[in-house]
Tab-separated table of C-alpha atoms and ligand atoms in Angstrom:
chain	number	residue	atom	x	y	z
M	217	MET	CA	-205.771	-7.133	135.167
M	218	PRO	CA	-203.979	-6.230	138.400
M	219	ILE	CA	-204.090	-8.778	141.223
M	220	ILE	CA	-205.338	-7.344	144.518
M	221	LEU	CA	-205.113	-9.129	147.880
M	222	VAL	CA	-207.831	-8.093	150.331
M	223	THR	CA	-207.583	-8.711	154.078
M	224	ASN	CA	-208.722	-7.228	157.404
M	225	ASP	CA	-208.719	-7.756	161.165
M	226	ASP	CA	-212.485	-7.841	161.760
M	227	GLY	CA	-212.816	-11.294	160.199
M	228	VAL	CA	-213.758	-12.668	156.811
M	229	ASP	CA	-217.507	-12.293	157.484
M	230	SER	CA	-217.454	-8.597	158.435
M	231	PRO	CA	-219.387	-6.035	156.348
M	232	GLY	CA	-216.273	-3.885	155.882
M	233	ILE	CA	-214.283	-6.500	153.970
M	234	THR	CA	-217.261	-7.291	151.747
M	235	ALA	CA	-217.578	-3.602	150.846
M	236	LEU	CA	-213.833	-3.359	150.149
M	237	TYR	CA	-213.807	-6.543	148.073
M	238	GLU	CA	-216.689	-5.285	145.920
M	239	ALA	CA	-214.798	-2.029	145.276
M	240	MET	CA	-211.556	-3.886	144.393
M	241	LYS	CA	-213.331	-6.305	142.035
M	242	SER	CA	-214.019	-3.366	139.734
M	243	LEU	CA	-210.248	-2.662	139.538
M	244	GLY	CA	-208.764	-6.116	139.100
M	245	ASP	CA	-208.697	-9.745	140.184
M	246	ALA	CA	-209.479	-9.455	143.883
M	247	VAL	CA	-208.787	-12.305	146.302
M	248	ILE	CA	-209.752	-12.283	149.976
M	249	ALA	CA	-207.423	-13.931	152.517
M	250	ALA	CA	-208.767	-12.929	155.913
M	251	PRO	CA	-208.939	-14.139	159.525
M	252	ASP	CA	-211.714	-16.598	160.428
M	253	ARG	CA	-212.754	-14.357	163.345
M	254	GLU	CA	-212.167	-10.898	164.716
M	255	ARG	CA	-208.482	-10.186	165.366
M	256	SER	CA	-208.723	-6.461	166.094
M	257	ALA	CA	-205.730	-5.171	168.107
M	258	ALA	CA	-203.682	-8.184	166.970
M	259	GLY	CA	-200.977	-5.738	165.945
M	260	HIS	CA	-198.268	-7.153	163.700
M	261	SER	CA	-198.240	-10.568	165.344
M	262	LEU	CA	-197.203	-13.626	163.371
M	263	THR	CA	-198.279	-17.148	164.357
M	264	ILE	CA	-195.208	-19.365	164.637
M	265	HIS	CA	-196.134	-21.936	167.315
M	266	ARG	CA	-198.970	-23.735	165.552
M	267	PRO	CA	-199.905	-24.643	161.962
M	268	LEU	CA	-202.421	-22.527	160.054
M	269	LYS	CA	-205.305	-23.669	157.893
M	270	ALA	CA	-206.526	-21.805	154.793
M	271	GLU	CA	-210.079	-22.786	153.819
M	272	ASN	CA	-211.516	-21.808	150.460
M	273	ILE	CA	-215.056	-20.479	150.988
M	274	ASN	CA	-215.656	-19.808	147.318
M	275	GLY	CA	-213.337	-19.276	144.341
M	276	SER	CA	-211.734	-16.067	145.560
M	277	VAL	CA	-212.447	-16.023	149.305
M	278	TRP	CA	-210.111	-17.725	151.776
M	279	ARG	CA	-210.572	-18.027	155.531
M	280	ILE	CA	-207.447	-18.459	157.661
M	281	ASN	CA	-207.274	-19.213	161.387
M	282	GLY	CA	-204.535	-16.677	161.973
M	283	THR	CA	-203.729	-12.994	162.336
M	284	PRO	CA	-203.966	-10.355	159.595
M	285	THR	CA	-200.188	-10.626	159.123
M	286	ASP	CA	-200.494	-14.425	158.759
M	287	CYS	CA	-203.177	-13.832	156.121
M	288	VAL	CA	-200.898	-11.567	154.074
M	289	VAL	CA	-197.994	-14.027	154.289
M	290	ILE	CA	-200.102	-17.080	153.357
M	291	GLY	CA	-202.160	-15.081	150.861
M	292	VAL	CA	-199.079	-14.003	148.898
M	293	GLU	CA	-196.890	-17.108	149.339
M	294	LYS	CA	-199.461	-19.877	149.003
M	295	ILE	CA	-202.852	-18.657	147.773
M	296	LEU	CA	-201.699	-16.270	145.051
M	297	GLY	CA	-198.265	-17.811	144.618
M	298	ARG	CA	-196.974	-14.467	143.369
M	299	ARG	CA	-196.694	-10.902	144.547
M	300	PRO	CA	-199.964	-9.016	144.042
M	301	ASP	CA	-200.026	-5.540	142.513
M	302	LEU	CA	-201.780	-4.148	145.579
M	303	ILE	CA	-202.687	-5.217	149.121
M	304	VAL	CA	-205.666	-3.567	150.821
M	305	SER	CA	-206.825	-4.072	154.401
M	306	GLY	CA	-210.187	-3.172	155.949
M	307	ILE	CA	-212.580	-1.547	155.855
M	308	ASN	CA	-212.076	-1.529	159.608
M	309	ARG	CA	-215.066	-1.087	161.897
M	310	GLY	CA	-213.754	1.974	163.717
M	311	PRO	CA	-210.922	4.448	163.146
M	312	ASN	CA	-207.168	3.767	163.255
M	313	LEU	CA	-205.620	7.054	164.280
M	314	GLY	CA	-202.508	8.354	165.973
M	315	ASP	CA	-200.666	5.877	168.175
M	316	ASP	CA	-203.496	3.340	167.816
M	317	ILE	CA	-201.998	2.225	164.528
M	318	THR	CA	-199.334	0.329	166.477
M	319	TYR	CA	-202.062	-1.982	167.886
M	320	SER	CA	-204.019	-2.224	164.671
M	321	GLY	CA	-204.277	-5.513	162.802
M	322	THR	CA	-205.735	-3.569	159.870
M	323	VAL	CA	-202.687	-1.322	159.557
M	324	SER	CA	-200.266	-4.167	160.374
M	325	ALA	CA	-201.506	-6.143	157.375
M	326	ALA	CA	-200.536	-3.160	155.212
M	327	MET	CA	-197.186	-3.027	157.029
M	328	GLU	CA	-196.534	-6.652	156.088
M	329	GLY	CA	-197.374	-5.887	152.476
M	330	THR	CA	-195.029	-2.879	152.520
M	331	ILE	CA	-192.195	-5.005	153.941
M	332	MET	CA	-192.778	-7.395	151.021
M	333	GLY	CA	-192.426	-4.461	148.630
M	334	VAL	CA	-196.089	-4.443	147.576
M	335	PRO	CA	-198.043	-1.136	147.547
M	336	SER	CA	-200.372	-1.486	150.542
M	337	ILE	CA	-203.256	0.547	151.944
M	338	ALA	CA	-205.239	0.279	155.204
M	339	PHE	CA	-208.830	1.560	155.229
M	340	SER	CA	-210.871	2.345	158.347
M	341	LEU	CA	-214.317	3.828	158.873
M	342	ASP	CA	-214.709	6.264	161.774
M	343	TYR	CA	-217.695	4.266	163.042
M	344	PRO	CA	-218.446	5.015	166.700
M	345	GLY	CA	-219.912	1.564	167.446
M	346	LYS	CA	-223.607	2.412	167.180
M	347	GLY	CA	-225.977	3.902	164.610
M	348	ASP	CA	-225.544	3.721	160.841
M	349	ALA	CA	-222.185	2.589	159.441
M	350	PHE	CA	-221.475	4.200	156.063
M	351	TYR	CA	-219.215	1.516	154.579
M	352	GLU	CA	-220.354	2.556	151.099
M	353	SER	CA	-218.692	5.968	151.574
M	354	ALA	CA	-215.450	4.264	152.583
M	355	SER	CA	-215.591	1.795	149.687
M	356	ASP	CA	-216.151	4.636	147.217
M	357	TYR	CA	-212.993	6.399	148.417
M	358	ALA	CA	-211.134	3.079	148.696
M	359	LYS	CA	-211.733	2.514	145.014
M	360	ARG	CA	-210.455	5.986	144.062
M	361	ILE	CA	-207.344	5.709	146.256
M	362	ALA	CA	-206.561	2.123	145.157
M	363	GLU	CA	-206.904	3.126	141.533
M	364	TYR	CA	-204.446	5.949	142.078
M	365	ALA	CA	-201.973	3.598	143.825
M	366	LEU	CA	-202.216	1.074	140.973
M	367	GLU	CA	-201.532	3.790	138.387
M	368	ASN	CA	-198.854	5.724	140.240
M	369	SER	CA	-197.547	3.228	142.841
M	370	LEU	CA	-196.640	4.489	146.331
M	371	PRO	CA	-193.518	6.108	147.771
M	372	TYR	CA	-190.772	3.638	148.781
M	373	ASP	CA	-191.245	1.810	152.116
M	374	THR	CA	-194.549	3.616	152.691
M	375	LEU	CA	-198.120	2.473	153.266
M	376	LEU	CA	-201.203	4.646	153.278
M	377	ASN	CA	-203.333	4.706	156.423
M	378	VAL	CA	-206.751	5.898	155.268
M	379	ASN	CA	-209.577	6.878	157.646
M	380	VAL	CA	-213.005	7.791	156.288
M	381	PRO	CA	-215.575	9.874	158.212
M	382	ASN	CA	-218.773	7.976	159.023
M	383	LEU	CA	-220.959	10.145	156.794
M	384	PRO	CA	-223.159	9.655	153.738
M	385	LEU	CA	-220.996	9.912	150.602
M	386	SER	CA	-222.447	13.287	149.582
M	387	ASP	CA	-221.453	14.762	152.981
M	388	VAL	CA	-217.782	13.710	152.742
M	389	LYS	CA	-215.877	16.876	151.818
M	390	GLY	CA	-212.937	15.249	150.018
M	391	MET	CA	-209.463	13.969	150.903
M	392	LYS	CA	-206.602	15.442	152.930
M	393	ILE	CA	-203.019	14.269	153.273
M	394	THR	CA	-202.336	14.218	157.005
M	395	ARG	CA	-199.752	13.293	159.617
M	396	GLN	CA	-200.170	10.723	162.394
M	397	GLY	CA	-201.502	12.497	165.484
M	398	LYS	CA	-201.202	11.585	169.158
M	399	ARG	CA	-203.951	9.802	171.018
M	400	VAL	CA	-204.081	8.884	174.697
M	401	TYR	CA	-206.613	6.746	176.534
M	402	GLU	CA	-207.501	7.447	180.112
M	403	GLY	CA	-208.867	4.972	182.635
M	404	ALA	CA	-208.951	2.192	180.079
M	405	VAL	CA	-208.249	-0.679	182.508
M	406	HIS	CA	-211.256	-2.033	184.390
M	407	ASP	CA	-211.276	-4.325	187.433
M	408	ILE	CA	-213.432	-7.423	186.951
M	409	ARG	CA	-213.886	-10.093	189.621
M	410	SER	CA	-214.234	-13.700	188.474
M	411	PRO	CA	-217.089	-15.877	189.874
M	412	PHE	CA	-214.386	-17.500	192.025
M	413	GLY	CA	-213.237	-14.233	193.542
M	414	ALA	CA	-209.986	-13.565	191.648
M	415	MET	CA	-209.317	-10.074	190.330
M	416	HIS	CA	-208.941	-9.680	186.566
M	417	TYR	CA	-208.350	-6.655	184.363
M	418	TRP	CA	-210.166	-5.720	181.169
M	419	ILE	CA	-208.449	-3.234	178.853
M	420	GLY	CA	-210.645	-1.008	176.693
M	421	GLY	CA	-213.475	1.467	176.585
M	422	GLY	CA	-211.539	4.408	178.036
M	423	LYS	CA	-212.079	8.002	177.037
M	424	ALA	CA	-209.802	8.987	174.180
M	425	PHE	CA	-208.026	12.338	174.049
M	426	TYR	CA	-206.615	13.551	170.766
M	427	GLU	CA	-204.086	16.017	169.630
M	428	HIS	CA	-206.024	18.483	167.481
M	429	GLY	CA	-203.124	19.671	165.337
M	430	GLU	CA	-204.362	21.201	162.116
M	431	ASP	CA	-202.710	18.657	159.818
M	432	THR	CA	-203.451	15.536	161.900
M	433	ASP	CA	-205.438	12.462	160.886
M	434	MET	CA	-207.989	13.153	163.633
M	435	ASN	CA	-208.557	16.722	162.577
M	436	ALA	CA	-209.285	15.780	158.963
M	437	LEU	CA	-212.005	13.382	160.170
M	438	LEU	CA	-213.496	16.013	162.496
M	439	GLU	CA	-213.742	18.362	159.511
M	440	GLY	CA	-215.473	15.715	157.398
M	441	TYR	CA	-212.510	14.804	155.177
M	442	VAL	CA	-210.966	11.445	154.336
M	443	SER	CA	-207.572	11.318	156.069
M	444	ILE	CA	-204.649	9.811	154.136
M	445	THR	CA	-201.499	9.402	156.224
M	446	PRO	CA	-198.337	8.099	154.565
M	447	VAL	CA	-196.657	5.808	157.124
M	448	HIS	CA	-193.148	4.504	156.660
M	449	MET	CA	-191.660	1.372	158.104
M	450	ASP	CA	-188.264	2.827	159.036
M	451	LEU	CA	-188.860	3.709	162.706
M	452	THR	CA	-185.407	5.232	163.115
M	453	ASN	CA	-185.437	8.686	164.668
M	454	TYR	CA	-182.785	10.377	162.538
M	455	ASP	CA	-182.705	13.543	164.655
M	456	ALA	CA	-182.035	11.363	167.707
M	457	ILE	CA	-179.066	9.703	165.978
M	458	LYS	CA	-177.487	13.126	165.636
M	459	PHE	CA	-178.456	14.090	169.200
M	460	LEU	CA	-177.091	10.889	170.747
M	461	ARG	CA	-173.895	11.001	168.723
M	462	GLU	CA	-173.252	14.571	169.801
M	463	LYS	CA	-174.413	14.372	173.420
M	464	TRP	CA	-173.070	10.926	174.171
M	465	GLY	CA	-169.967	11.317	172.056
M	466	LEU	CA	-170.470	8.004	170.307
X	549	LIG	MN1	-210.805	-4.200	163.579
């Protein structure tokens, strides 16, 4: 039986991780190591200035007072005590598209797994924040994609960033391999005055603009497809190396 580590950034009690765990249990020995509370937008942060506690909730569910990256590190090093066959993160409450993946705790957990050399996949549901959330559609596709990764592994140094449209399963049209699009928020910083008169700033809730390129992650979702973007950890811009060497004469 393959060993599968399950984590997220919405917290151990979120509906998305329960749905993902149920799907993974049918593929192997699934163990949850997840944050004790929501850590969305935690990015790839690692807690190094305080100790972390891992509490066992039941046999295979662990709650950790840290970030998603902390959960992967402690999950692999201490809870499992060996490298799992697969690390899955999610199912996130909301999409992780374009440049947003750099903020995402969900995707960062899969980055940590990839750095460790473990096939890793991030799953997100394109839930808009109100109305029905179709986690069961996402868990159905999560199972299919995880099964494929267990059988065929993943390309070197590459995680899969999977986004599922928020639709009933029968309305999801299938899967598309996509590229990471561009996304820009406008007016996302709000002024808030404290009861004592000081000005504060609250980031979030801006209007998002997307690049609608045909092969982008966003476009697949808009068309009703599951978007699968292969993301690699080598951030080097190889074209820029050539450009800088030539133009700067280095
Ligand atoms: Mn989240």
